[in-house]
Amino acid sequence: MDAETGREVLREVSRRTGTAPAQVAEHLVRWPRRTGLPDTLHQVLDAALERARSAASRADTPDRPRPAPAP
């Protein structure tokens, strides 16, 4: 994902968990060296990443022509 999407995901996780963005970022940076993220952060992060992937997927899909309305 690009940097702007990453920032949006970080802000969303922060807002939904009531955790300061710096603390969320700290958890994410330390995550590989630990056994995991706190459950709340992990669940919200998964949901935020899925929304970001879906939005990116929709943005990459060319618009399909819509059928003309029936007379």
mmCIF file of C-alpha atoms in Angstrom:
data_model
loop_
_atom_site.group_PDB
_atom_site.id
_atom_site.type_symbol
_atom_site.label_atom_id
_atom_site.label_comp_id
_atom_site.label_asym_id
_atom_site.label_seq_id
_atom_site.Cartn_x
_atom_site.Cartn_y
_atom_site.Cartn_z
ATOM 1 C CA MET A 1 0.000 0.000 0.000
ATOM 2 C CA ASP A 2 1.136 3.546 -0.542
ATOM 3 C CA ALA A 3 2.147 5.907 2.264
ATOM 4 C CA GLU A 4 -1.131 7.857 2.279
ATOM 5 C CA THR A 5 -3.195 4.677 2.612
ATOM 6 C CA GLY A 6 -0.900 3.543 5.422
ATOM 7 C CA ARG A 7 -1.478 6.827 7.253
ATOM 8 C CA GLU A 8 -5.235 6.466 6.791
ATOM 9 C CA VAL A 9 -5.145 2.936 8.226
ATOM 10 C CA LEU A 10 -3.028 4.146 11.167
ATOM 11 C CA ARG A 11 -5.478 6.992 11.882
ATOM 12 C CA GLU A 12 -8.472 4.646 11.629
ATOM 13 C CA VAL A 13 -6.957 2.107 14.020
ATOM 14 C CA SER A 14 -6.057 4.912 16.407
ATOM 15 C CA ARG A 15 -9.553 6.388 16.313
ATOM 16 C CA ARG A 16 -11.382 3.067 16.648
ATOM 17 C CA THR A 17 -9.246 1.805 19.535
ATOM 18 C CA GLY A 18 -8.750 5.086 21.399
ATOM 19 C CA THR A 19 -4.995 4.573 21.130
ATOM 20 C CA ALA A 20 -2.698 7.447 20.181
ATOM 21 C CA PRO A 21 -1.338 7.141 16.619
ATOM 22 C CA ALA A 22 2.231 7.067 17.955
ATOM 23 C CA GLN A 23 1.363 4.114 20.213
ATOM 24 C CA VAL A 24 -0.293 2.250 17.338
ATOM 25 C CA ALA A 25 2.809 2.857 15.212
ATOM 26 C CA GLU A 26 5.046 1.684 18.058
ATOM 27 C CA HIS A 27 3.062 -1.554 18.371
ATOM 28 C CA LEU A 28 3.328 -2.124 14.633
ATOM 29 C CA VAL A 29 7.083 -1.504 14.565
ATOM 30 C CA ARG A 30 7.665 -3.861 17.490
ATOM 31 C CA TRP A 31 5.189 -6.486 16.262
ATOM 32 C CA PRO A 32 7.705 -8.641 14.324
ATOM 33 C CA ARG A 33 9.867 -9.024 17.438
ATOM 34 C CA ARG A 34 6.947 -9.958 19.677
ATOM 35 C CA THR A 35 4.414 -12.722 19.618
ATOM 36 C CA GLY A 36 1.679 -10.449 18.315
ATOM 37 C CA LEU A 37 -0.348 -7.307 18.640
ATOM 38 C CA PRO A 38 -2.830 -6.637 21.416
ATOM 39 C CA ASP A 39 -6.090 -8.348 20.402
ATOM 40 C CA THR A 40 -8.049 -5.115 20.026
ATOM 41 C CA LEU A 41 -5.423 -3.540 17.769
ATOM 42 C CA HIS A 42 -5.090 -6.727 15.732
ATOM 43 C CA GLN A 43 -8.817 -7.004 15.057
ATOM 44 C CA VAL A 44 -9.226 -3.337 14.151
ATOM 45 C CA LEU A 45 -6.066 -3.381 12.010
ATOM 46 C CA ASP A 46 -7.314 -6.410 10.064
ATOM 47 C CA ALA A 47 -10.638 -4.686 9.380
ATOM 48 C CA ALA A 48 -8.964 -1.400 8.387
ATOM 49 C CA LEU A 49 -6.561 -3.168 6.037
ATOM 50 C CA GLU A 50 -9.428 -5.068 4.420
ATOM 51 C CA ARG A 51 -11.291 -1.800 3.829
ATOM 52 C CA ALA A 52 -8.134 -0.236 2.363
ATOM 53 C CA ARG A 53 -7.614 -3.244 0.059
ATOM 54 C CA SER A 54 -11.234 -3.110 -1.068
ATOM 55 C CA ALA A 55 -10.988 0.612 -1.790
ATOM 56 C CA ALA A 56 -7.762 0.085 -3.753
ATOM 57 C CA SER A 57 -9.341 -2.781 -5.673
ATOM 58 C CA ARG A 58 -12.332 -0.642 -6.607
ATOM 59 C CA ALA A 59 -10.015 2.171 -7.701
ATOM 60 C CA ASP A 60 -8.052 -0.227 -9.935
ATOM 61 C CA THR A 61 -11.163 -1.634 -11.616
ATOM 62 C CA PRO A 62 -12.091 0.279 -14.747
ATOM 63 C CA ASP A 63 -15.629 1.579 -14.872
ATOM 64 C CA ARG A 64 -17.871 -0.709 -16.797
ATOM 65 C CA PRO A 65 -20.401 0.814 -19.126
ATOM 66 C CA ARG A 66 -23.877 0.615 -17.691
ATOM 67 C CA PRO A 67 -26.666 -0.774 -19.815
ATOM 68 C CA ALA A 68 -29.089 1.755 -21.212
ATOM 69 C CA PRO A 69 -32.411 1.947 -19.358
ATOM 70 C CA ALA A 70 -35.319 0.101 -20.931
ATOM 71 C CA PRO A 71 -37.724 2.326 -22.877
#
